[in-house]
mmCIF file of C-alpha atoms in Angstrom:
data_model
loop_
_atom_site.group_PDB
_atom_site.id
_atom_site.type_symbol
_atom_site.label_atom_id
_atom_site.label_comp_id
_atom_site.label_asym_id
_atom_site.label_seq_id
_atom_site.Cartn_x
_atom_site.Cartn_y
_atom_site.Cartn_z
ATOM 1 C CA MET A 1353 74.378 82.366 -18.725
ATOM 2 C CA SER A 1354 75.585 84.190 -15.864
ATOM 3 C CA ARG A 1355 72.863 82.569 -13.669
ATOM 4 C CA LYS A 1356 74.029 79.065 -14.430
ATOM 5 C CA GLU A 1357 75.286 76.858 -11.864
ATOM 6 C CA PRO A 1358 77.460 73.620 -12.601
ATOM 7 C CA VAL A 1359 75.347 70.440 -12.879
ATOM 8 C CA PRO A 1360 74.969 69.277 -9.166
ATOM 9 C CA THR A 1361 76.511 66.186 -8.484
ATOM 10 C CA ALA A 1362 77.406 63.902 -5.488
ATOM 11 C CA ARG A 1363 81.429 63.240 -5.497
ATOM 12 C CA GLY A 1364 80.916 59.747 -4.450
ATOM 13 C CA LEU A 1365 78.591 59.114 -7.236
ATOM 14 C CA ASP A 1366 80.967 60.517 -9.628
ATOM 15 C CA GLN A 1367 83.894 58.513 -8.504
ATOM 16 C CA LEU A 1368 81.804 55.380 -8.777
ATOM 17 C CA VAL A 1369 80.996 55.951 -12.273
ATOM 18 C CA GLN A 1370 84.606 56.800 -13.088
ATOM 19 C CA ALA A 1371 85.691 53.394 -11.215
ATOM 20 C CA LEU A 1372 83.121 51.430 -13.227
ATOM 21 C CA ARG A 1373 84.845 52.422 -16.422
ATOM 22 C CA VAL A 1374 87.749 49.927 -15.488
ATOM 23 C CA LEU A 1375 85.547 47.043 -16.719
ATOM 24 C CA PRO A 1376 86.008 46.045 -20.102
ATOM 25 C CA GLY A 1377 83.331 47.122 -22.714
ATOM 26 C CA VAL A 1378 81.889 49.728 -20.177
ATOM 27 C CA GLY A 1379 81.907 53.496 -21.545
ATOM 28 C CA PRO A 1380 80.781 56.657 -19.891
ATOM 29 C CA ARG A 1381 77.029 55.904 -20.626
ATOM 30 C CA SER A 1382 76.776 52.455 -19.075
ATOM 31 C CA ALA A 1383 78.940 53.239 -16.282
ATOM 32 C CA GLN A 1384 76.430 56.008 -15.474
ATOM 33 C CA ARG A 1385 73.464 53.527 -15.826
ATOM 34 C CA MET A 1386 75.330 51.070 -13.612
ATOM 35 C CA ALA A 1387 75.926 53.562 -10.898
ATOM 36 C CA TYR A 1388 72.418 54.811 -10.675
ATOM 37 C CA HIS A 1389 71.097 51.167 -10.868
ATOM 38 C CA LEU A 1390 73.086 50.084 -8.033
ATOM 39 C CA LEU A 1391 72.463 53.235 -5.779
ATOM 40 C CA GLN A 1392 68.917 53.329 -6.747
ATOM 41 C CA HIS A 1393 67.770 49.543 -6.903
ATOM 42 C CA ASP A 1394 70.479 47.272 -5.602
ATOM 43 C CA ARG A 1395 72.434 48.691 -2.633
ATOM 44 C CA PRO A 1396 72.982 45.005 -1.295
ATOM 45 C CA GLY A 1397 74.324 43.947 -4.683
ATOM 46 C CA ALA A 1398 76.786 46.922 -4.489
ATOM 47 C CA GLU A 1399 77.977 45.889 -1.226
ATOM 48 C CA GLN A 1400 78.328 42.201 -2.239
ATOM 49 C CA LEU A 1401 80.242 43.317 -5.292
ATOM 50 C CA ALA A 1402 82.713 45.340 -3.158
ATOM 51 C CA GLN A 1403 83.288 42.522 -0.998
ATOM 52 C CA ALA A 1404 83.668 40.027 -4.024
ATOM 53 C CA LEU A 1405 86.260 42.390 -5.474
ATOM 54 C CA SER A 1406 88.174 42.668 -2.265
ATOM 55 C CA GLY A 1407 87.786 38.911 -1.656
ATOM 56 C CA ALA A 1408 88.960 37.979 -5.024
ATOM 57 C CA LEU A 1409 92.088 40.316 -4.983
ATOM 58 C CA ALA A 1410 93.246 38.912 -1.781
ATOM 59 C CA SER A 1411 92.655 35.049 -2.426
ATOM 60 C CA VAL A 1412 93.072 34.557 -6.202
ATOM 61 C CA ARG A 1413 96.563 34.025 -7.575
ATOM 62 C CA ARG A 1414 98.043 31.777 -10.219
ATOM 63 C CA CYS A 1415 98.517 28.047 -10.172
ATOM 64 C CA ALA A 1416 102.530 27.342 -10.180
ATOM 65 C CA ARG A 1417 101.828 24.473 -12.577
ATOM 66 C CA CYS A 1418 99.156 25.458 -15.189
ATOM 67 C CA ASN A 1419 99.058 29.235 -14.745
ATOM 68 C CA ASN A 1420 95.330 29.231 -14.264
ATOM 69 C CA PHE A 1421 93.545 31.306 -11.513
ATOM 70 C CA ALA A 1422 93.659 29.468 -8.314
ATOM 71 C CA GLU A 1423 93.582 29.830 -4.773
ATOM 72 C CA GLU A 1424 96.353 27.327 -3.685
ATOM 73 C CA GLU A 1425 99.789 27.049 -4.734
ATOM 74 C CA VAL A 1426 98.834 24.497 -7.070
ATOM 75 C CA CYS A 1427 95.488 23.948 -8.255
ATOM 76 C CA ALA A 1428 93.115 21.041 -7.634
ATOM 77 C CA LEU A 1429 93.241 19.933 -11.382
ATOM 78 C CA CYS A 1430 97.137 19.864 -11.273
ATOM 79 C CA ARG A 1431 97.075 18.071 -7.955
ATOM 80 C CA SER A 1432 94.596 15.284 -9.237
ATOM 81 C CA PRO A 1433 96.216 11.888 -9.472
ATOM 82 C CA ARG A 1434 93.272 10.706 -11.784
ATOM 83 C CA ARG A 1435 94.360 13.109 -14.684
ATOM 84 C CA ASP A 1436 96.591 11.951 -17.513
ATOM 85 C CA ALA A 1437 99.937 13.743 -16.662
ATOM 86 C CA SER A 1438 101.504 12.664 -20.070
ATOM 87 C CA LEU A 1439 99.062 14.891 -21.813
ATOM 88 C CA LEU A 1440 99.608 18.762 -21.642
ATOM 89 C CA CYS A 1441 96.841 20.946 -23.481
ATOM 90 C CA VAL A 1442 97.761 24.731 -24.196
ATOM 91 C CA VAL A 1443 94.782 27.159 -24.123
ATOM 92 C CA GLU A 1444 94.616 30.857 -24.154
ATOM 93 C CA THR A 1445 92.227 31.636 -21.282
ATOM 94 C CA PRO A 1446 90.712 30.002 -18.245
ATOM 95 C CA GLY A 1447 87.706 30.225 -20.212
ATOM 96 C CA ASP A 1448 88.817 28.146 -22.992
ATOM 97 C CA LEU A 1449 90.006 25.420 -20.305
ATOM 98 C CA ALA A 1450 86.411 25.398 -18.908
ATOM 99 C CA MET A 1451 85.241 24.911 -22.374
ATOM 100 C CA VAL A 1452 87.465 21.877 -23.099
ATOM 101 C CA GLU A 1453 86.561 20.545 -19.471
ATOM 102 C CA GLN A 1454 82.845 20.727 -20.535
ATOM 103 C CA THR A 1455 83.260 18.175 -23.351
ATOM 104 C CA LEU A 1456 84.216 15.506 -20.813
ATOM 105 C CA SER A 1457 86.530 14.139 -23.565
ATOM 106 C CA TYR A 1458 89.928 15.197 -22.242
ATOM 107 C CA SER A 1459 91.503 13.849 -19.099
ATOM 108 C CA GLY A 1460 95.244 15.300 -19.413
ATOM 109 C CA MET A 1461 96.699 18.448 -17.778
ATOM 110 C CA TYR A 1462 96.541 22.083 -19.108
ATOM 111 C CA PHE A 1463 98.670 25.227 -19.407
ATOM 112 C CA VAL A 1464 96.789 28.474 -19.413
ATOM 113 C CA LEU A 1465 98.728 31.238 -21.541
ATOM 114 C CA MET A 1466 96.338 33.884 -20.193
ATOM 115 C CA GLY A 1467 96.765 35.520 -23.795
ATOM 116 C CA ARG A 1468 98.155 35.176 -27.016
ATOM 117 C CA LEU A 1469 101.106 36.470 -29.031
ATOM 118 C CA SER A 1470 100.252 39.913 -30.383
ATOM 119 C CA PRO A 1471 103.199 41.954 -31.601
ATOM 120 C CA LEU A 1472 101.175 44.914 -32.501
ATOM 121 C CA ASP A 1473 99.917 45.149 -28.772
ATOM 122 C CA GLY A 1474 103.485 44.697 -27.643
ATOM 123 C CA ILE A 1475 102.548 41.000 -26.337
ATOM 124 C CA GLY A 1476 105.519 38.631 -26.691
ATOM 125 C CA PRO A 1477 106.508 35.196 -25.644
ATOM 126 C CA ARG A 1478 107.495 36.362 -22.034
ATOM 127 C CA ASP A 1479 103.989 37.829 -21.659
ATOM 128 C CA ILE A 1480 102.187 34.988 -22.309
ATOM 129 C CA GLY A 1481 104.673 32.789 -19.905
ATOM 130 C CA LEU A 1482 106.217 30.662 -22.616
ATOM 131 C CA ASP A 1483 109.395 30.395 -20.292
ATOM 132 C CA ARG A 1484 107.204 28.904 -17.682
ATOM 133 C CA LEU A 1485 105.470 26.559 -20.448
ATOM 134 C CA LEU A 1486 109.209 25.319 -21.266
ATOM 135 C CA GLU A 1487 110.022 24.580 -17.506
ATOM 136 C CA ARG A 1488 106.458 22.953 -17.222
ATOM 137 C CA VAL A 1489 107.039 20.639 -20.298
ATOM 138 C CA ALA A 1490 110.534 19.480 -19.137
ATOM 139 C CA ASP A 1491 109.118 17.622 -16.098
ATOM 140 C CA GLY A 1492 109.986 14.414 -18.004
ATOM 141 C CA VAL A 1493 106.299 13.257 -17.669
ATOM 142 C CA VAL A 1494 104.642 15.266 -20.382
ATOM 143 C CA GLN A 1495 104.799 13.336 -23.636
ATOM 144 C CA GLU A 1496 102.609 15.337 -25.917
ATOM 145 C CA VAL A 1497 101.685 19.033 -26.132
ATOM 146 C CA ILE A 1498 98.119 19.728 -27.634
ATOM 147 C CA LEU A 1499 97.872 23.199 -29.103
ATOM 148 C CA ALA A 1500 94.254 24.436 -28.283
ATOM 149 C CA THR A 1501 94.817 28.102 -28.889
ATOM 150 C CA ASN A 1502 92.057 29.969 -31.226
ATOM 151 C CA PHE A 1503 92.068 29.732 -34.898
ATOM 152 C CA THR A 1504 92.311 33.451 -35.302
ATOM 153 C CA ASN A 1505 95.348 34.992 -36.870
ATOM 154 C CA GLU A 1506 96.952 35.565 -33.358
ATOM 155 C CA GLY A 1507 95.989 32.292 -32.000
ATOM 156 C CA GLU A 1508 97.242 30.586 -35.185
ATOM 157 C CA ALA A 1509 100.503 32.330 -34.745
ATOM 158 C CA THR A 1510 100.902 31.530 -31.137
ATOM 159 C CA ALA A 1511 100.449 27.861 -31.926
ATOM 160 C CA HIS A 1512 103.083 27.841 -34.680
ATOM 161 C CA TYR A 1513 105.577 29.742 -32.312
ATOM 162 C CA ILE A 1514 105.031 27.259 -29.588
ATOM 163 C CA ALA A 1515 105.108 24.369 -31.938
ATOM 164 C CA GLU A 1516 108.525 25.554 -33.291
ATOM 165 C CA MET A 1517 109.937 26.082 -29.739
ATOM 166 C CA LEU A 1518 108.932 22.855 -28.443
ATOM 167 C CA ARG A 1519 109.742 20.777 -31.408
ATOM 168 C CA SER A 1520 113.340 22.049 -31.399
ATOM 169 C CA ARG A 1521 113.537 20.539 -27.884
ATOM 170 C CA GLY A 1522 112.149 17.076 -29.077
ATOM 171 C CA ILE A 1523 108.783 17.258 -27.652
ATOM 172 C CA LYS A 1524 105.790 15.954 -29.625
ATOM 173 C CA VAL A 1525 103.252 18.762 -30.453
ATOM 174 C CA SER A 1526 99.851 18.336 -31.962
ATOM 175 C CA ARG A 1527 97.169 20.892 -32.885
ATOM 176 C CA ILE A 1528 93.305 20.225 -32.525
ATOM 177 C CA ALA A 1529 91.487 19.501 -35.533
ATOM 178 C CA ARG A 1530 90.134 22.418 -37.961
ATOM 179 C CA GLY A 1531 87.067 21.464 -40.105
ATOM 180 C CA VAL A 1532 83.135 21.735 -40.571
ATOM 181 C CA PRO A 1533 81.553 21.994 -37.175
ATOM 182 C CA LEU A 1534 79.226 19.279 -35.882
ATOM 183 C CA GLY A 1535 75.861 20.056 -37.159
ATOM 184 C CA GLY A 1536 77.487 22.360 -39.798
ATOM 185 C CA GLU A 1537 75.776 22.665 -43.176
ATOM 186 C CA LEU A 1538 78.285 23.281 -46.117
ATOM 187 C CA GLU A 1539 76.136 26.084 -47.514
ATOM 188 C CA TYR A 1540 76.523 28.160 -44.214
ATOM 189 C CA VAL A 1541 80.167 27.375 -43.589
ATOM 190 C CA ASP A 1542 82.715 29.966 -44.713
ATOM 191 C CA ALA A 1543 84.940 28.924 -47.612
ATOM 192 C CA GLY A 1544 88.288 28.999 -45.547
ATOM 193 C CA THR A 1545 87.043 26.425 -43.354
ATOM 194 C CA ILE A 1546 85.724 24.181 -46.242
ATOM 195 C CA SER A 1547 88.994 24.599 -47.826
ATOM 196 C CA GLN A 1548 90.980 23.271 -44.772
ATOM 197 C CA ALA A 1549 88.297 20.546 -44.228
ATOM 198 C CA LEU A 1550 89.136 19.439 -47.732
ATOM 199 C CA LEU A 1551 92.878 19.637 -47.051
ATOM 200 C CA ASP A 1552 92.686 17.666 -43.853
ATOM 201 C CA ARG A 1553 90.290 15.038 -45.069
ATOM 202 C CA ARG A 1554 90.822 11.520 -43.586
ATOM 203 C CA GLY A 1555 90.163 7.995 -45.059
ATOM 204 C CA ILE A 1556 87.213 6.287 -43.664
ATOM 205 C CA MET R 823 84.012 9.556 -17.520
ATOM 206 C CA SER R 824 84.781 8.117 -14.078
ATOM 207 C CA ARG R 825 88.252 9.790 -14.441
ATOM 208 C CA LYS R 826 86.687 13.132 -14.650
ATOM 209 C CA GLU R 827 87.325 15.826 -12.158
ATOM 210 C CA PRO R 828 85.139 19.067 -11.826
ATOM 211 C CA VAL R 829 86.470 22.093 -13.727
ATOM 212 C CA PRO R 830 88.885 23.354 -11.074
ATOM 213 C CA THR R 831 87.974 26.813 -9.906
ATOM 214 C CA ALA R 832 89.089 29.614 -7.566
ATOM 215 C CA ARG R 833 86.025 30.217 -5.318
ATOM 216 C CA GLY R 834 86.678 33.783 -4.874
ATOM 217 C CA LEU R 835 86.913 34.030 -8.653
ATOM 218 C CA ASP R 836 83.480 32.404 -8.945
ATOM 219 C CA GLN R 837 81.814 34.825 -6.283
ATOM 220 C CA LEU R 838 83.313 37.839 -8.214
ATOM 221 C CA VAL R 839 81.742 36.406 -11.467
ATOM 222 C CA GLN R 840 78.498 36.044 -9.633
ATOM 223 C CA ALA R 841 78.767 39.304 -7.971
ATOM 224 C CA LEU R 842 79.485 41.391 -11.219
ATOM 225 C CA ARG R 843 76.191 40.195 -12.430
ATOM 226 C CA VAL R 844 74.134 42.670 -10.311
ATOM 227 C CA LEU R 845 75.326 45.323 -12.985
ATOM 228 C CA PRO R 846 72.543 45.817 -15.455
ATOM 229 C CA GLY R 847 73.424 44.316 -18.893
ATOM 230 C CA VAL R 848 75.865 41.960 -17.848
ATOM 231 C CA GLY R 849 75.304 38.340 -18.311
ATOM 232 C CA PRO R 850 77.304 35.146 -17.305
ATOM 233 C CA ARG R 851 79.831 35.661 -20.345
ATOM 234 C CA SER R 852 80.618 39.349 -19.750
ATOM 235 C CA ALA R 853 80.907 38.770 -16.017
ATOM 236 C CA GLN R 854 83.507 36.232 -16.648
ATOM 237 C CA ARG R 855 85.384 38.428 -19.043
ATOM 238 C CA MET R 856 85.163 41.170 -16.590
ATOM 239 C CA ALA R 857 86.508 39.075 -13.692
ATOM 240 C CA TYR R 858 89.346 37.707 -15.840
ATOM 241 C CA HIS R 859 90.190 41.107 -17.090
ATOM 242 C CA LEU R 860 90.430 42.620 -13.415
ATOM 243 C CA LEU R 861 92.361 39.884 -11.918
ATOM 244 C CA GLN R 862 94.813 39.547 -15.019
ATOM 245 C CA HIS R 863 95.126 43.056 -16.037
ATOM 246 C CA ASP R 864 93.788 45.679 -13.607
ATOM 247 C CA ARG R 865 94.126 44.842 -10.085
ATOM 248 C CA PRO R 866 94.612 48.380 -9.018
ATOM 249 C CA GLY R 867 91.470 49.252 -10.898
ATOM 250 C CA ALA R 868 89.444 46.400 -9.137
ATOM 251 C CA GLU R 869 90.936 47.809 -5.786
ATOM 252 C CA GLN R 870 89.613 51.285 -6.619
ATOM 253 C CA LEU R 871 86.320 49.911 -7.705
ATOM 254 C CA ALA R 872 85.810 48.032 -4.468
ATOM 255 C CA GLN R 873 86.363 51.381 -2.593
ATOM 256 C CA ALA R 874 84.331 53.513 -5.036
ATOM 257 C CA LEU R 875 81.525 51.124 -4.371
ATOM 258 C CA SER R 876 81.626 51.437 -0.561
ATOM 259 C CA GLY R 877 82.145 54.939 -0.639
ATOM 260 C CA ALA R 878 79.243 55.819 -2.832
ATOM 261 C CA LEU R 879 76.988 53.323 -0.543
ATOM 262 C CA ALA R 880 78.174 55.335 2.425
ATOM 263 C CA SER R 881 77.975 58.954 1.088
ATOM 264 C CA VAL R 882 75.477 58.911 -1.535
ATOM 265 C CA ARG R 883 71.627 59.577 -0.619
ATOM 266 C CA ARG R 884 68.762 61.736 -1.991
ATOM 267 C CA CYS R 885 68.214 65.370 -2.005
ATOM 268 C CA ALA R 886 65.048 66.304 0.333
ATOM 269 C CA ARG R 887 63.698 68.628 -2.300
ATOM 270 C CA CYS R 888 64.581 67.295 -5.687
ATOM 271 C CA ASN R 889 64.986 63.526 -5.036
ATOM 272 C CA ASN R 890 68.301 63.408 -7.102
ATOM 273 C CA PHE R 891 71.381 61.760 -5.840
ATOM 274 C CA ALA R 892 73.051 64.066 -3.389
ATOM 275 C CA GLU R 893 75.745 63.845 -0.533
ATOM 276 C CA GLU R 894 73.940 66.628 1.575
ATOM 277 C CA GLU R 895 70.480 66.834 3.156
ATOM 278 C CA VAL R 896 69.464 69.338 0.085
ATOM 279 C CA CYS R 897 71.663 69.470 -2.940
ATOM 280 C CA ALA R 898 73.750 72.412 -4.165
ATOM 281 C CA LEU R 899 71.284 72.959 -7.074
ATOM 282 C CA CYS R 900 68.214 73.103 -4.835
ATOM 283 C CA ARG R 901 70.257 75.698 -2.198
ATOM 284 C CA SER R 902 71.266 77.818 -4.973
ATOM 285 C CA PRO R 903 69.876 81.264 -4.972
ATOM 286 C CA ARG R 904 70.623 81.894 -8.636
ATOM 287 C CA ARG R 905 67.927 79.473 -9.800
ATOM 288 C CA ASP R 906 64.388 80.435 -10.651
ATOM 289 C CA ALA R 907 62.354 78.728 -7.939
ATOM 290 C CA SER R 908 59.095 79.228 -9.652
ATOM 291 C CA LEU R 909 59.701 76.729 -12.311
ATOM 292 C CA LEU R 910 59.946 73.059 -11.477
ATOM 293 C CA CYS R 911 61.137 70.658 -14.209
ATOM 294 C CA VAL R 912 60.161 66.793 -13.697
ATOM 295 C CA VAL R 913 62.498 64.517 -15.279
ATOM 296 C CA GLU R 914 62.815 60.653 -15.014
ATOM 297 C CA THR R 915 66.466 60.231 -14.202
ATOM 298 C CA PRO R 916 69.658 61.895 -12.835
ATOM 299 C CA GLY R 917 70.967 61.588 -16.411
ATOM 300 C CA ASP R 918 67.873 63.403 -17.958
ATOM 301 C CA LEU R 919 68.558 66.244 -15.309
ATOM 302 C CA ALA R 920 72.182 66.456 -16.511
ATOM 303 C CA MET R 921 71.005 66.527 -20.136
ATOM 304 C CA VAL R 922 68.850 69.585 -19.420
ATOM 305 C CA GLU R 923 71.445 71.301 -17.498
ATOM 306 C CA GLN R 924 73.888 70.776 -20.416
ATOM 307 C CA THR R 925 71.725 72.909 -22.675
ATOM 308 C CA LEU R 926 72.352 76.013 -20.367
ATOM 309 C CA SER R 927 68.736 76.937 -21.341
ATOM 310 C CA TYR R 928 66.821 76.350 -18.114
ATOM 311 C CA SER R 929 67.528 78.099 -14.757
ATOM 312 C CA GLY R 930 64.673 76.527 -12.786
ATOM 313 C CA MET R 931 64.521 73.758 -10.292
ATOM 314 C CA TYR R 932 63.991 70.173 -10.926
ATOM 315 C CA PHE R 933 62.295 66.883 -9.304
ATOM 316 C CA VAL R 934 63.704 63.800 -10.528
ATOM 317 C CA LEU R 935 61.174 60.643 -10.553
ATOM 318 C CA MET R 936 63.927 57.999 -10.407
ATOM 319 C CA GLY R 937 61.878 56.142 -12.764
ATOM 320 C CA ARG R 938 58.556 56.211 -14.591
ATOM 321 C CA LEU R 939 55.087 54.711 -14.200
ATOM 322 C CA SER R 940 55.082 51.118 -15.320
ATOM 323 C CA PRO R 941 52.097 49.115 -14.127
ATOM 324 C CA LEU R 942 53.352 46.050 -16.074
ATOM 325 C CA ASP R 943 56.659 46.094 -13.723
ATOM 326 C CA GLY R 944 54.552 46.921 -10.616
ATOM 327 C CA ILE R 945 55.939 50.705 -10.400
ATOM 328 C CA GLY R 946 53.254 52.663 -9.399
ATOM 329 C CA PRO R 947 52.787 56.475 -8.224
ATOM 330 C CA ARG R 948 54.304 56.028 -4.906
ATOM 331 C CA ASP R 949 57.468 54.192 -6.330
ATOM 332 C CA ILE R 950 58.170 57.361 -8.265
ATOM 333 C CA GLY R 951 57.709 59.728 -5.385
ATOM 334 C CA LEU R 952 54.665 61.418 -6.552
ATOM 335 C CA ASP R 953 53.336 61.993 -3.063
ATOM 336 C CA ARG R 954 56.659 63.836 -2.563
ATOM 337 C CA LEU R 955 56.344 65.774 -5.817
ATOM 338 C CA LEU R 956 52.935 66.987 -4.462
ATOM 339 C CA GLU R 957 54.454 68.261 -1.278
ATOM 340 C CA ARG R 958 57.388 69.878 -3.198
ATOM 341 C CA VAL R 959 55.024 71.656 -5.498
ATOM 342 C CA ALA R 960 52.916 72.859 -2.563
ATOM 343 C CA ASP R 961 55.681 75.094 -1.420
ATOM 344 C CA GLY R 962 53.959 78.281 -2.356
ATOM 345 C CA VAL R 963 56.630 79.296 -4.799
ATOM 346 C CA VAL R 964 56.351 77.065 -7.641
ATOM 347 C CA GLN R 965 54.361 78.756 -10.480
ATOM 348 C CA GLU R 966 54.452 76.003 -13.216
ATOM 349 C CA VAL R 967 55.655 72.404 -13.409
ATOM 350 C CA ILE R 968 57.445 71.348 -16.763
ATOM 351 C CA LEU R 969 57.104 67.914 -17.445
ATOM 352 C CA ALA R 970 60.300 66.553 -19.293
ATOM 353 C CA THR R 971 59.679 62.603 -19.095
ATOM 354 C CA ASN R 972 60.632 60.758 -22.204
ATOM 355 C CA PHE R 973 58.522 60.347 -25.208
ATOM 356 C CA THR R 974 58.092 56.865 -24.823
ATOM 357 C CA ASN R 975 54.846 55.083 -23.870
ATOM 358 C CA GLU R 976 55.662 54.963 -20.225
ATOM 359 C CA GLY R 977 57.097 58.464 -20.090
ATOM 360 C CA GLU R 978 53.876 59.820 -21.841
ATOM 361 C CA ALA R 979 51.766 58.025 -19.474
ATOM 362 C CA THR R 980 53.737 59.483 -16.449
ATOM 363 C CA ALA R 981 53.494 63.009 -17.860
ATOM 364 C CA HIS R 982 49.583 62.406 -18.450
ATOM 365 C CA TYR R 983 49.096 61.154 -14.773
ATOM 366 C CA ILE R 984 51.215 63.896 -13.234
ATOM 367 C CA ALA R 985 49.418 66.330 -15.161
ATOM 368 C CA GLU R 986 46.064 65.274 -14.080
ATOM 369 C CA MET R 987 47.068 65.149 -10.509
ATOM 370 C CA LEU R 988 48.488 68.698 -10.784
ATOM 371 C CA ARG R 989 46.037 70.191 -12.636
ATOM 372 C CA SER R 990 43.251 69.134 -10.262
ATOM 373 C CA ARG R 991 45.114 71.003 -7.605
ATOM 374 C CA GLY R 992 45.192 74.135 -9.602
ATOM 375 C CA ILE R 993 48.852 74.041 -10.649
ATOM 376 C CA LYS R 994 49.969 75.077 -14.244
ATOM 377 C CA VAL R 995 51.494 72.251 -16.017
ATOM 378 C CA SER R 996 53.435 72.163 -19.537
ATOM 379 C CA ARG R 997 55.085 69.360 -21.370
ATOM 380 C CA ILE R 998 58.495 70.082 -23.345
ATOM 381 C CA ALA R 999 57.618 70.425 -27.188
ATOM 382 C CA ARG R 1000 57.403 67.233 -29.421
ATOM 383 C CA GLY R 1001 58.661 67.664 -33.055
ATOM 384 C CA VAL R 1002 61.414 67.144 -35.509
ATOM 385 C CA PRO R 1003 64.738 67.463 -33.950
ATOM 386 C CA LEU R 1004 67.307 70.147 -34.825
ATOM 387 C CA GLY R 1005 69.174 69.125 -38.004
ATOM 388 C CA GLY R 1006 66.597 66.462 -38.569
ATOM 389 C CA GLU R 1007 65.692 65.831 -42.398
ATOM 390 C CA LEU R 1008 61.784 64.909 -42.868
ATOM 391 C CA GLU R 1009 63.052 61.954 -44.810
ATOM 392 C CA TYR R 1010 64.636 60.241 -41.902
ATOM 393 C CA VAL R 1011 62.302 61.181 -39.348
ATOM 394 C CA ASP R 1012 59.572 58.626 -38.307
ATOM 395 C CA ALA R 1013 55.885 59.191 -39.364
ATOM 396 C CA GLY R 1014 54.654 59.621 -35.686
ATOM 397 C CA THR R 1015 57.218 62.507 -35.193
ATOM 398 C CA ILE R 1016 56.131 64.398 -38.431
ATOM 399 C CA SER R 1017 52.400 63.874 -37.720
ATOM 400 C CA GLN R 1018 52.896 65.292 -34.144
ATOM 401 C CA ALA R 1019 54.981 68.279 -35.560
ATOM 402 C CA LEU R 1020 52.165 68.773 -38.226
ATOM 403 C CA LEU R 1021 49.461 68.853 -35.175
ATOM 404 C CA ASP R 1022 51.602 71.011 -32.857
ATOM 405 C CA ARG R 1023 52.635 73.504 -35.765
ATOM 406 C CA ARG R 1024 53.079 77.277 -34.801
ATOM 407 C CA GLY R 1025 52.366 80.553 -36.546
ATOM 408 C CA ILE R 1026 55.475 82.303 -37.639
#
């Protein structure tokens, strides 16, 4: 054993492996694989990634109205005169906003919580900007707030909390519909969804 | 539809999502999740990652002797007088080298292929530095080359190719042993491994 040397390493490589672990879902093994791949096969890509990181850190901030990521004080969507300013859709993340936009069936405004209430993780009303949501809703133009948080426990709790908060201030609040998804076969849909679809049945 | 605006986006954010896709195993979804996470929750980490990328690109190169990542012309392990220079262990990746080192049971030198032969992917002998391996072996000190490539089809083919190449030059070549792993129960070991363990049985 006395003849053993420590494993030889390049310090810059170790630092890169360590730094890659800030990425969500990246553990020690994949960080190592990523570092090897970049240094071995894609140095131009690594260069671009370094620049994109610095660029985004410098340019990306929050829209003052919808709280989404933006490069201006107020984002293009919030500035658009063609959107219906009387509707405000509340979503958890920018990804959720993009999904709603892709439907091409909504032309109102948005508010992005950038999260959900999660007392266990210490995420309370202020952490998801509910004070700013209240301000936003008080502009005298918004007529209805549509809650489009996820149908998870935390998303439901968040929707419930926001609904209580806004209703007490006399604002109309709605929740997007729960039910059997399009193309869904009852045999493969979970019981909870079916029981909700029965409860929320509508006359035809 | 005519009232629709494009999904509002921050250009720096889009570029970051795109740039993250150079990482192996990262598709559009996880790239987006990573970008949101960094901008939302870990800006210092993103800053560090940008610096680590630039730092590694500037400082990390290949050891002239073993082909591993290094910051000097010849890495610490290759320079060490305490290693047995008559043994040369050939591995596919720096990760494999680290695994062999962790066993604390080998004190020879290494050569890192940084890959394996893979004709389907267009990876031939020159791409894994076999010309440099030949040079390395011709130093008059190396007595035996130990092939420690993986026991995959490609790793086996690579070992076979190198063995032929070196044997024709009169160099002693060996392959690390195949068999039932330590703690392995025959019931849970695949048939191929068991049949190899039978073939390679040794007298006790």
